[in-house]
Coordinates of C-alpha atoms in Angstrom, one line a residue:
M1 CA 88.7 13.4 6.3
K2 CA 90.1 10.0 5.9
S3 CA 93.0 11.0 8.1
F4 CA 90.6 12.4 10.6
L5 CA 88.6 9.2 10.8
Q6 CA 91.7 7.1 11.1
Q7 CA 93.1 9.2 13.9
N8 CA 89.9 10.0 15.8
V9 CA 87.2 7.2 15.1
S10 CA 87.9 3.6 16.1
Q11 CA 86.9 0.7 13.9
D12 CA 84.7 -0.6 16.7
S13 CA 82.8 2.8 16.7
L14 CA 82.2 2.5 13.0
I15 CA 80.9 -1.1 13.4
T16 CA 78.6 0.0 16.2
L17 CA 77.3 2.9 14.1
F18 CA 76.8 0.6 11.1
S19 CA 74.9 -2.0 13.2
Q20 CA 72.7 0.4 15.1
A21 CA 71.7 2.6 12.2
P22 CA 67.9 3.0 11.9
V23 CA 68.0 2.0 8.3
A24 CA 69.0 -1.3 6.6
M25 CA 72.6 -1.3 5.5
S26 CA 75.0 -3.8 3.8
L27 CA 78.3 -3.9 2.1
L28 CA 78.8 -6.1 -0.9
I29 CA 82.4 -6.8 -2.1
G30 CA 83.7 -8.0 -5.4
E31 CA 82.1 -8.9 -8.7
D32 CA 80.0 -11.7 -7.2
F33 CA 78.7 -9.2 -4.6
T34 CA 79.8 -11.1 -1.5
I35 CA 78.1 -10.0 1.6
H36 CA 80.9 -8.5 3.7
S37 CA 78.7 -6.9 6.3
A38 CA 75.0 -6.5 7.0
N39 CA 73.3 -4.9 9.9
P40 CA 70.3 -6.5 11.7
Q41 CA 67.8 -4.3 9.9
I42 CA 68.8 -5.5 6.5
L43 CA 68.9 -9.1 7.7
E44 CA 65.3 -8.7 9.0
L45 CA 64.4 -7.1 5.6
W46 CA 65.8 -10.1 3.8
G47 CA 64.3 -12.6 6.2
K48 CA 67.8 -14.1 6.9
D49 CA 70.3 -14.3 9.8
H50 CA 74.1 -13.8 10.2
T51 CA 75.0 -17.0 8.4
V52 CA 74.6 -15.2 5.1
M53 CA 78.0 -13.4 5.7
G54 CA 80.6 -14.3 3.1
K55 CA 78.0 -15.5 0.6
S56 CA 77.0 -13.9 -2.7
L57 CA 73.9 -11.8 -2.5
F58 CA 72.3 -13.7 -5.4
E59 CA 73.1 -17.0 -3.6
V60 CA 71.2 -15.7 -0.6
L61 CA 68.4 -14.0 -2.5
P62 CA 68.2 -15.9 -5.8
E63 CA 64.6 -14.7 -6.5
I64 CA 65.9 -11.1 -7.1
Q65 CA 68.1 -12.1 -10.1
S66 CA 65.1 -12.0 -12.5
Q67 CA 63.9 -8.7 -11.1
G68 CA 66.6 -6.5 -12.7
F69 CA 69.0 -6.3 -9.7
V70 CA 71.9 -8.0 -11.6
E71 CA 71.9 -5.3 -14.2
I72 CA 71.6 -2.5 -11.6
L73 CA 74.4 -3.8 -9.3
N74 CA 76.7 -4.4 -12.3
N75 CA 76.2 -0.9 -13.5
V76 CA 77.0 0.5 -10.1
Y77 CA 80.0 -1.7 -9.7
R78 CA 81.5 -1.2 -13.1
N79 CA 80.4 2.3 -14.0
G80 CA 80.4 3.9 -10.5
E81 CA 76.8 5.3 -11.0
I82 CA 74.7 5.6 -7.9
F83 CA 71.3 4.1 -8.2
N84 CA 68.3 5.4 -6.3
G85 CA 65.3 3.1 -6.0
N86 CA 62.1 4.8 -5.0
R87 CA 59.0 2.8 -4.0
W88 CA 60.7 -0.1 -5.8
P89 CA 58.6 -3.4 -5.8
V90 CA 60.5 -6.6 -5.0
F91 CA 59.3 -10.1 -4.6
L92 CA 61.1 -11.7 -1.6
E93 CA 60.8 -15.2 -0.3
K94 CA 60.8 -14.7 3.5
Y95 CA 60.2 -17.6 5.9
G96 CA 59.0 -19.8 3.0
V97 CA 56.5 -17.3 1.7
S98 CA 57.0 -15.2 -1.5
Q99 CA 55.4 -11.7 -1.1
E100 CA 55.7 -8.4 -2.8
H101 CA 57.5 -5.7 -0.8
F102 CA 58.3 -2.1 -1.5
F103 CA 61.6 -0.2 -0.7
N104 CA 63.3 3.1 -1.0
F105 CA 67.1 2.3 -1.4
I106 CA 70.4 3.6 -2.6
Y107 CA 73.2 1.5 -4.3
A108 CA 76.5 3.3 -4.2
P109 CA 80.0 2.3 -5.3
V110 CA 82.7 1.6 -2.6
Y111 CA 86.2 2.7 -3.4
N112 CA 89.6 1.7 -2.0
D113 CA 92.5 4.1 -1.4
D114 CA 93.4 3.9 -5.1
R115 CA 90.0 5.1 -6.1
E116 CA 89.2 1.6 -7.4
I117 CA 85.6 0.3 -7.0
I118 CA 85.8 -2.8 -4.8
G119 CA 82.1 -3.2 -3.9
V120 CA 78.6 -1.7 -3.5
S121 CA 77.0 -0.2 -0.4
I122 CA 73.3 -0.7 0.2
V123 CA 71.1 1.6 2.3
A124 CA 67.4 0.7 2.3
T125 CA 64.1 1.4 4.0
E126 CA 61.1 -0.8 3.6
I127 CA 57.9 1.1 2.9
T128 CA 55.6 -1.8 2.1
D129 CA 53.0 -0.9 4.7
Q130 CA 53.0 2.8 3.6
V131 CA 52.5 1.8 -0.1
I132 CA 49.8 -0.7 0.7
S133 CA 48.0 1.9 2.8
E134 CA 48.3 4.5 0.1
K135 CA 47.0 2.0 -2.5
K136 CA 44.1 1.2 -0.2
L137 CA 43.4 4.9 0.3
K138 CA 43.5 5.5 -3.5
D139 CA 41.3 2.5 -4.1
S140 CA 38.9 3.7 -1.4
E141 CA 39.0 7.2 -2.9
H142 CA 38.4 5.7 -6.4
R143 CA 35.5 3.7 -5.1
F144 CA 34.1 6.7 -3.2
E145 CA 34.4 8.8 -6.3
S146 CA 32.9 6.1 -8.5
L147 CA 30.1 5.7 -5.9
I148 CA 29.4 9.5 -5.9
K149 CA 29.5 9.6 -9.7
K150 CA 27.0 6.7 -10.0
S151 CA 24.8 8.0 -7.1
D152 CA 21.2 8.9 -7.8
Y153 CA 21.7 11.8 -5.4
S154 CA 23.0 15.2 -6.7
I155 CA 26.4 15.7 -5.1
A156 CA 29.0 18.5 -5.3
I157 CA 32.0 19.7 -3.3
Y158 CA 32.8 23.4 -2.9
R159 CA 36.3 24.6 -1.7
T160 CA 37.2 27.7 0.2
E161 CA 34.9 30.6 1.1
E162 CA 35.0 31.6 -2.6
L163 CA 33.0 28.4 -3.2
F164 CA 35.0 27.0 -6.1
I165 CA 33.2 23.9 -7.6
E166 CA 35.8 21.2 -7.1
F167 CA 33.5 18.2 -8.0
A168 CA 30.0 17.5 -9.2
N169 CA 28.4 14.3 -10.4
E170 CA 26.0 14.0 -13.4
P171 CA 22.8 14.3 -11.3
M172 CA 24.1 17.6 -10.0
F173 CA 25.0 18.8 -13.5
K174 CA 21.4 17.9 -14.5
T175 CA 20.1 19.7 -11.4
W176 CA 21.9 22.9 -12.4
G177 CA 21.2 22.5 -16.1
K178 CA 25.0 22.7 -16.7
D179 CA 27.9 20.4 -17.8
A180 CA 31.4 19.7 -16.6
S181 CA 32.7 23.0 -17.8
V182 CA 31.6 24.6 -14.5
I183 CA 34.2 22.6 -12.6
G184 CA 36.7 25.1 -11.2
M185 CA 34.3 28.0 -11.4
K186 CA 32.8 29.9 -8.5
L187 CA 29.4 28.7 -7.7
E188 CA 27.8 32.1 -8.0
D189 CA 29.5 32.6 -11.4
A190 CA 28.3 29.2 -12.6
L191 CA 24.8 29.8 -11.3
P192 CA 24.2 33.5 -11.5
E193 CA 20.4 33.0 -10.9
L194 CA 21.3 32.2 -7.2
E195 CA 21.7 35.9 -6.6
G196 CA 18.9 37.1 -4.4
Q197 CA 18.4 33.5 -3.0
P198 CA 19.8 32.5 0.4
F199 CA 22.1 29.6 -0.6
I200 CA 25.4 31.4 -1.3
G201 CA 25.1 33.2 2.1
I202 CA 24.3 29.9 3.9
L203 CA 27.3 28.2 2.3
K204 CA 29.8 31.0 3.3
D205 CA 28.4 31.0 6.9
I206 CA 29.3 27.3 7.2
F207 CA 33.0 28.1 6.8
R208 CA 32.7 30.3 9.9
T209 CA 30.3 28.2 12.0
G210 CA 31.4 24.7 10.9
E211 CA 27.9 23.5 11.4
T212 CA 25.9 21.3 9.0
Y213 CA 22.9 22.9 7.3
S214 CA 20.0 20.8 6.0
A215 CA 16.5 21.6 4.6
K216 CA 13.5 19.8 3.3
E217 CA 11.4 20.7 0.3
D218 CA 13.2 24.0 0.0
Q219 CA 12.3 26.1 -3.1
V220 CA 15.0 27.1 -5.5
E221 CA 14.9 28.9 -8.8
L222 CA 17.3 27.5 -11.5
V223 CA 17.8 28.1 -15.2
V224 CA 17.4 24.7 -16.8
D225 CA 17.0 24.3 -20.6
G226 CA 17.3 28.1 -20.8
I227 CA 14.2 28.7 -18.7
L228 CA 14.1 29.9 -15.1
Q229 CA 12.1 27.2 -13.3
T230 CA 11.0 26.4 -9.8
F231 CA 12.2 23.2 -8.1
Y232 CA 12.0 21.7 -4.6
Y233 CA 14.9 19.9 -2.9
N234 CA 15.8 18.0 0.2
F235 CA 19.5 18.9 0.7
S236 CA 22.3 19.2 3.1
Y237 CA 25.6 21.3 3.3
K238 CA 28.1 19.3 5.3
P239 CA 31.5 20.9 6.3
L240 CA 34.6 18.9 5.5
K241 CA 37.3 19.6 8.1
N242 CA 41.1 19.1 8.2
P243 CA 42.9 17.5 11.2
D244 CA 43.0 21.0 12.9
G245 CA 39.2 21.2 12.7
E246 CA 39.2 23.9 10.1
V247 CA 36.6 23.8 7.3
Y248 CA 38.3 23.4 3.9
A249 CA 35.4 22.4 1.8
I250 CA 31.6 21.8 1.8
L251 CA 29.9 18.6 0.7
N252 CA 26.5 19.3 -0.9
M253 CA 24.0 16.5 -1.3
A254 CA 20.5 17.0 -2.7
V255 CA 17.4 15.1 -3.8
N256 CA 14.9 16.5 -6.2
V257 CA 11.4 16.2 -4.6
T258 CA 9.7 18.6 -7.0
D259 CA 7.3 16.0 -8.3
I260 CA 6.4 14.9 -4.8
V261 CA 5.8 18.5 -3.6
I262 CA 3.7 19.4 -6.7
A263 CA 1.7 16.2 -6.4
R264 CA 1.0 16.9 -2.7
K265 CA 0.0 20.4 -3.4
E266 CA -2.3 19.2 -6.1
V267 CA -3.8 16.7 -3.6
Q268 CA -4.1 19.4 -1.0
E269 CA -5.8 21.6 -3.5
S270 CA -8.1 18.8 -4.6
E271 CA -8.9 18.0 -0.9
K272 CA -9.7 21.7 -0.4
K273 CA -12.0 21.7 -3.3
L274 CA -13.7 18.5 -2.1
R275 CA -14.0 20.0 1.4
D276 CA -15.5 23.2 0.0
L277 CA -17.9 21.0 -2.0
A278 CA -18.8 18.9 1.0
D279 CA -19.3 22.0 3.1
S280 CA -21.7 23.4 0.6
M281 CA -23.8 20.2 0.5
P282 CA -27.1 20.0 2.5
Q283 CA -26.2 16.4 3.4
F284 CA -23.9 15.7 6.4
V285 CA -20.6 14.5 4.9
W286 CA -18.1 12.7 7.1
T287 CA -15.0 10.5 7.2
C288 CA -13.8 8.1 9.8
D289 CA -10.8 5.9 10.3
H290 CA -10.8 2.1 10.1
D291 CA -11.8 1.9 13.7
G292 CA -14.9 4.0 13.2
Q293 CA -13.7 7.2 14.8
I294 CA -15.0 10.3 12.9
T295 CA -12.1 12.4 11.6
Y296 CA -14.1 15.0 9.6
M297 CA -17.6 16.5 9.5
N298 CA -18.7 19.1 7.0
E299 CA -20.0 22.5 8.0
S300 CA -23.6 21.6 7.5
W301 CA -23.3 19.1 10.4
Y302 CA -21.8 21.8 12.7
R303 CA -24.5 24.2 11.8
Y304 CA -27.2 21.6 12.4
T305 CA -25.9 20.3 15.7
G306 CA -24.3 23.5 17.0
S307 CA -21.3 21.4 18.0
K308 CA -17.6 22.4 17.8
Q309 CA -14.9 20.7 15.8
N310 CA -12.9 19.9 19.0
Q311 CA -15.8 17.8 20.3
D312 CA -15.9 14.0 19.9
Q313 CA -18.3 13.7 17.0
T314 CA -18.4 9.9 17.2
Q315 CA -19.9 10.0 20.7
L316 CA -22.2 12.9 19.7
V317 CA -23.7 10.8 16.8
K318 CA -24.3 7.9 19.2
A319 CA -25.8 10.2 21.8
M320 CA -28.2 11.5 19.1
M321 CA -29.5 8.1 18.1
R322 CA -32.7 6.7 19.5
P323 CA -31.3 4.6 22.4
E324 CA -33.0 1.3 21.4
T325 CA -31.4 1.4 17.9
V326 CA -27.7 2.0 19.0
E327 CA -26.9 -1.7 19.5
K328 CA -28.4 -2.6 16.1
V329 CA -26.5 0.1 14.2
D330 CA -23.3 -0.9 15.9
R331 CA -23.8 -4.5 15.0
V332 CA -24.4 -3.6 11.3
W333 CA -21.4 -1.2 11.3
E334 CA -19.1 -3.8 12.8
E335 CA -20.1 -6.4 10.2
C336 CA -19.4 -3.9 7.4
V337 CA -16.0 -3.1 8.9
R338 CA -15.2 -6.8 9.2
T339 CA -16.1 -7.5 5.6
S340 CA -15.1 -4.1 4.1
S341 CA -18.5 -3.8 2.5
P342 CA -20.6 -0.6 2.1
F343 CA -22.7 0.5 5.1
V344 CA -26.4 1.4 4.3
M345 CA -28.9 1.9 7.1
E346 CA -31.9 4.1 8.1
Y347 CA -32.1 5.3 11.7
E348 CA -33.3 8.2 13.7
L349 CA -31.3 11.0 15.2
E350 CA -32.5 13.5 17.8
D351 CA -33.3 17.0 16.5
P352 CA -30.9 19.3 18.3
K353 CA -33.5 22.1 18.2
Q354 CA -36.3 19.9 19.6
K355 CA -35.2 17.6 22.4
G356 CA -37.1 14.3 22.4
N357 CA -38.1 14.6 18.8
Y358 CA -36.3 12.4 16.3
R359 CA -35.8 12.7 12.5
W360 CA -35.1 9.9 10.1
F361 CA -31.7 9.8 8.3
L362 CA -30.2 7.5 5.7
G363 CA -26.6 6.6 6.7
R364 CA -24.3 5.5 4.0
A365 CA -20.5 4.8 4.0
V366 CA -18.1 3.2 1.6
P367 CA -14.5 2.1 2.4
N368 CA -11.6 3.8 0.8
F369 CA -8.8 1.4 0.1
G370 CA -5.0 1.9 0.2
E371 CA -2.5 0.5 -2.4
N372 CA -2.2 -2.8 -0.5
G373 CA -6.0 -3.3 -0.3
E374 CA -6.3 -2.2 3.3
V375 CA -9.1 0.1 4.4
K376 CA -7.5 3.6 5.0
Q377 CA -10.7 5.3 5.9
W378 CA -14.5 5.4 5.4
T379 CA -16.4 8.2 3.6
G380 CA -20.1 8.6 4.5
T381 CA -23.1 10.8 4.5
F382 CA -26.2 11.3 6.7
T383 CA -29.2 12.3 4.5
D384 CA -32.4 13.7 6.1
I385 CA -35.2 11.4 4.8
N386 CA -37.7 12.4 7.5
E387 CA -40.2 13.8 5.0
V388 CA -39.8 10.8 2.8
K389 CA -40.5 8.5 5.7
Q390 CA -43.6 10.6 6.6
L391 CA -44.8 10.2 3.0
E392 CA -44.1 6.5 3.2
T393 CA -46.1 6.3 6.4
Q394 CA -48.9 8.2 4.7
K395 CA -48.7 5.9 1.7
D396 CA -48.7 2.8 3.9
N397 CA -51.7 4.2 5.8
F398 CA -53.5 4.9 2.5
L399 CA -52.7 1.5 1.1
G400 CA -53.8 -0.1 4.4
I401 CA -57.1 1.8 4.4
A402 CA -57.7 1.3 0.7
S403 CA -56.8 -2.4 0.9
H404 CA -59.3 -2.9 3.8
E405 CA -62.0 -0.9 1.9
L406 CA -61.4 -3.0 -1.2
K407 CA -61.6 -6.3 0.5
T408 CA -65.3 -6.0 1.4
P409 CA -66.6 -5.4 -2.2
L410 CA -64.2 -8.0 -3.5
T411 CA -65.5 -10.5 -1.1
S412 CA -69.1 -9.6 -2.3
L413 CA -67.9 -9.9 -6.0
K414 CA -66.4 -13.2 -5.2
L415 CA -69.7 -14.5 -3.8
Y416 CA -71.7 -13.0 -6.8
T417 CA -69.4 -14.6 -9.4
Q418 CA -69.6 -18.0 -7.7
F419 CA -73.4 -17.7 -7.5
I420 CA -73.6 -16.7 -11.2
K421 CA -71.2 -19.5 -12.3
T422 CA -73.3 -22.1 -10.4
N423 CA -76.6 -20.9 -11.9
L424 CA -75.1 -20.8 -15.5
Q425 CA -73.7 -24.3 -15.0
K426 CA -77.1 -25.5 -13.9
A427 CA -78.8 -23.8 -16.9
G428 CA -76.3 -25.6 -19.2
D429 CA -74.8 -22.3 -20.3
H430 CA -71.2 -23.6 -20.1
K431 CA -69.8 -20.9 -22.4
N432 CA -70.8 -18.0 -20.1
A433 CA -70.0 -20.1 -17.1
E434 CA -66.4 -20.3 -18.3
V435 CA -66.3 -16.5 -18.7
V436 CA -67.5 -16.1 -15.1
K437 CA -64.9 -18.6 -14.0
R438 CA -62.1 -16.4 -15.6
M439 CA -63.6 -13.4 -13.9
D440 CA -63.5 -15.3 -10.7
G441 CA -59.8 -16.0 -11.3
Q442 CA -59.1 -12.2 -11.8
I443 CA -60.9 -11.5 -8.6
D444 CA -58.6 -14.0 -6.8
R445 CA -55.5 -12.3 -8.4
L446 CA -56.7 -8.9 -7.3
T447 CA -57.4 -10.2 -3.8
E448 CA -53.8 -11.6 -3.8
L449 CA -52.4 -8.2 -4.7
I450 CA -54.4 -6.5 -2.0
N451 CA -53.2 -9.0 0.5
E452 CA -49.6 -8.3 -0.5
L453 CA -50.2 -4.6 0.0
L454 CA -51.7 -5.3 3.4
D455 CA -48.7 -7.4 4.3
V456 CA -46.3 -4.7 3.3
T457 CA -48.0 -2.1 5.4
K458 CA -48.0 -4.5 8.4
I459 CA -44.2 -5.1 7.9
H460 CA -43.5 -1.4 7.8
K461 CA -45.4 -0.8 10.9
G462 CA -44.0 -3.9 12.6
Q463 CA -47.4 -5.3 12.9
I464 CA -47.0 -8.6 11.0
Q465 CA -47.6 -11.4 13.4
L466 CA -46.4 -15.0 13.3
N467 CA -48.8 -17.5 14.8
E468 CA -46.2 -20.2 15.5
S469 CA -47.0 -23.8 16.3
Y470 CA -45.6 -27.3 15.5
F471 CA -46.5 -28.6 12.1
D472 CA -45.3 -31.3 9.7
F473 CA -42.9 -29.6 7.2
D474 CA -42.9 -32.5 4.7
K475 CA -46.8 -32.5 4.6
L476 CA -46.9 -28.8 4.0
V477 CA -44.5 -29.1 1.1
D478 CA -46.8 -31.8 -0.4
E479 CA -49.9 -29.5 0.0
V480 CA -48.3 -26.4 -1.5
V481 CA -47.0 -28.4 -4.5
E482 CA -50.3 -30.0 -5.1
E483 CA -52.1 -26.6 -5.0
Q484 CA -49.6 -25.1 -7.5
Q485 CA -49.7 -28.1 -9.8
M486 CA -53.5 -27.8 -10.2
T487 CA -53.1 -24.4 -12.0
S488 CA -49.8 -24.9 -13.8
R489 CA -48.8 -26.6 -17.0
H490 CA -45.2 -27.0 -15.6
K491 CA -44.3 -30.4 -14.3
M492 CA -43.2 -30.1 -10.7
I493 CA -40.4 -32.6 -9.8
V494 CA -40.1 -32.9 -6.0
S495 CA -37.1 -34.3 -4.2
K496 CA -37.6 -34.6 -0.5
A497 CA -35.6 -35.8 2.5
K498 CA -37.5 -36.1 5.7
V499 CA -37.5 -32.9 7.8
G500 CA -40.2 -33.7 10.3
E501 CA -41.8 -31.2 12.7
V502 CA -41.0 -27.5 12.6
F503 CA -42.0 -24.8 15.0
A504 CA -43.1 -21.8 12.9
D505 CA -46.1 -20.0 11.4
R506 CA -47.5 -22.7 9.0
H507 CA -49.6 -20.2 7.0
R508 CA -46.8 -17.8 6.4
I509 CA -44.3 -20.5 5.5
S510 CA -46.8 -21.9 3.0
Q511 CA -47.2 -18.4 1.6
V512 CA -43.4 -18.2 1.0
M513 CA -43.3 -21.7 -0.6
A514 CA -46.2 -20.8 -2.9
N515 CA -44.6 -17.5 -3.8
L516 CA -41.3 -19.1 -4.8
I517 CA -43.0 -21.8 -6.9
S518 CA -45.4 -19.3 -8.6
N519 CA -42.4 -17.1 -9.4
A520 CA -40.5 -20.1 -10.9
I521 CA -43.5 -20.8 -13.1
K522 CA -43.9 -17.2 -14.1
Y523 CA -40.3 -16.5 -15.0
S524 CA -39.7 -19.8 -17.0
P525 CA -42.4 -19.5 -19.7
D526 CA -40.4 -21.6 -22.2
A527 CA -39.5 -24.4 -19.7
D528 CA -41.6 -27.4 -18.9
E529 CA -40.3 -28.3 -15.4
V530 CA -39.8 -26.7 -12.0
H531 CA -37.6 -28.6 -9.5
I532 CA -38.6 -28.5 -5.8
S533 CA -36.5 -29.9 -2.9
S534 CA -36.6 -30.0 0.9
S535 CA -34.2 -31.4 3.4
S536 CA -32.9 -31.2 6.9
E537 CA -29.6 -29.4 7.6
G538 CA -28.8 -30.1 11.2
D539 CA -31.4 -28.1 13.3
R540 CA -32.7 -26.2 10.2
A541 CA -35.2 -27.0 7.6
R542 CA -34.3 -26.2 4.0
F543 CA -36.6 -25.6 1.0
C544 CA -35.5 -24.8 -2.6
V545 CA -37.1 -24.1 -5.9
R546 CA -35.2 -24.3 -9.2
D547 CA -36.5 -23.0 -12.5
F548 CA -35.0 -23.0 -16.0
G549 CA -36.1 -19.5 -17.1
I550 CA -34.7 -16.1 -17.8
G551 CA -32.4 -16.0 -14.8
I552 CA -31.1 -12.9 -13.0
P553 CA -28.0 -10.9 -13.9
A554 CA -25.2 -11.1 -11.3
D555 CA -25.3 -7.4 -10.5
K556 CA -29.1 -7.6 -9.9
Q557 CA -29.3 -10.6 -7.6
S558 CA -28.7 -8.6 -4.4
K559 CA -31.8 -6.5 -5.2
V560 CA -34.4 -9.2 -5.8
F561 CA -35.6 -9.1 -2.2
D562 CA -36.0 -5.3 -2.2
Q563 CA -39.5 -3.8 -2.1
Y564 CA -41.1 -3.2 -5.5
Y565 CA -38.0 -4.6 -7.3
R566 CA -38.9 -6.3 -10.6
V567 CA -36.6 -9.1 -11.8
S568 CA -36.5 -7.9 -15.4
E569 CA -37.5 -4.3 -15.8
S570 CA -37.2 -4.6 -19.6
K571 CA -39.9 -7.3 -19.6
T572 CA -42.4 -5.9 -17.1
H573 CA -45.1 -6.2 -19.7
T574 CA -44.5 -9.9 -19.9
F575 CA -44.2 -10.6 -16.2
P576 CA -46.8 -8.6 -14.3
G577 CA -46.8 -8.0 -10.6
L578 CA -46.0 -5.4 -8.0
G579 CA -42.5 -6.7 -7.0
L580 CA -43.6 -7.4 -3.4
G581 CA -43.7 -11.2 -3.2
L582 CA -40.0 -11.8 -2.7
Y583 CA -39.8 -8.8 -0.3
I584 CA -42.6 -10.1 1.8
S585 CA -41.2 -13.6 1.7
S586 CA -37.8 -12.4 2.9
E587 CA -39.3 -10.5 5.7
I588 CA -41.3 -13.5 6.8
I589 CA -38.2 -15.8 6.8
K590 CA -36.2 -13.2 8.7
R591 CA -38.8 -12.9 11.4
A592 CA -38.8 -16.7 11.6
G593 CA -35.1 -16.6 12.4
G594 CA -34.0 -17.9 9.0
E595 CA -32.4 -16.7 5.8
I596 CA -33.4 -16.6 2.1
S597 CA -31.0 -16.6 -0.8
V598 CA -30.8 -16.8 -4.6
S599 CA -28.3 -18.3 -7.0
S600 CA -28.8 -17.6 -10.7
V601 CA -27.2 -17.5 -14.1
E602 CA -28.8 -15.2 -16.7
G603 CA -30.5 -17.2 -19.4
E604 CA -30.2 -20.5 -17.5
G605 CA -32.5 -20.1 -14.6
S606 CA -32.6 -19.4 -10.8
D607 CA -32.4 -21.3 -7.6
F608 CA -34.3 -19.8 -4.6
C609 CA -33.8 -21.3 -1.1
F610 CA -34.8 -20.6 2.4
R611 CA -33.7 -22.1 5.7
I612 CA -35.5 -21.8 9.0
P613 CA -34.8 -23.3 12.4
K614 CA -36.9 -26.3 13.3
K615 CA -37.4 -25.1 16.9

């Protein structure tokens, strides 16, 4: 071979081959490993140029002495052993920067004609980019595997059409009710309960179709804790493909939604029961959204109206209302929506079976709140109160007639008692005169009750009249206080700021003032004072009465202006009355364009105030 090379291959050809080889090559001569030759590839690998020729390798690359190369080269040179370096890490200082590089290389002994080792040949390939890429890939795979293992989702990988379980994380083991021993098993062997269920067939089809399969709230029967149980999952089967587009595995990701499905089914079942209950009720039960659009009506409503579920029930209800009340109902409803407060109102709806005839209904609705406090919907009822209203009308008519009939004999009794009292006083029979005086007071009290009943019937019929005129508000306060002080042991402390003239019904306003003061006296039996104040608030006149009596519980204060409501039902024997005074007072103030209010602390007293416009 040597003879052949000498005879047929020129030295220049060998040098050309050496310099243009696609790998890094160098020849080191002697014990100090002098660089005899080095092709451009190895010079680039070292980060040097041709000036390194004739210099020792360790002089050119001093940083490699501490990395084991002295021992390796000496062993090759002295013992003639070839050394293969595979993916060998080396720190090289190239262009002033020290970095780690990776190489595949061969150190081989070089012999002379006498078979003596005269040097070492180097053939090397830098694989730094490949090693770094592989490390990054491994790191990425490690992170991916770690992410999958730590994921809250149930994840598994099945290989080949036999569906061998290659990987599964802890949530998937928990889903199956298994442990890591199922890795490497066929899915159908690991979970024999899947037989008769569609999942194995779906997975095998994906190897043929290459298409992802996903499902929501799918039912699956699994043996967990030794018991066959029903679960619901959102899951996907995603094919994993090689560069040729062939499916080699399937990634299975699943989320257990059993609790959600069961909870929804329970809610649906509960809703069905509630709807069945609502449909069986004689009242009309309904719901509407936060904008007031009706979303549900019970069967009683459809039977009553003869309407269909596909009709706009919101418009139907408005069409059934007495036209002159629609605006008022809308105004009250809008205020309830604005304040998220319950809606309660009586109004008339046309009888579907008798056009032009109206029946009274009590409309009620309460807001249903979401988790964030927003109104999700309103639940309401329409209750037929037509018969009740008729009975109330009959009662009011009876009270009106009875009150009128009683007023005549009471007027006569009043005259007789005054006549008897005068004569007894003239005769000097003061003891019996005092008895008649008390009887006269009881007649006054009875007359007051009858007047209250008459006022109530007038209010219900809309017949209460206000005879408005200008009067001195401050003077009226003085007159009412003086009259009340004459019959009361309580000291009335008055605080007034000038109000001036007011345009209202003087008699009715004095009636309200007297009622508030007499109530303050009545409900503060253990106190000695009643505080009265009046003032001007812009274009409104304000009047307040403060007592130091029993007070009103917070949950009862909204009811004190209701008809027949008693401030303290447990003490009715102590505080007599029909519970009409505050109701009548509130109606008078409302009709005067004002408002009446109460502020109270139980056991400490109450503060009643009204405000009316001056003009």
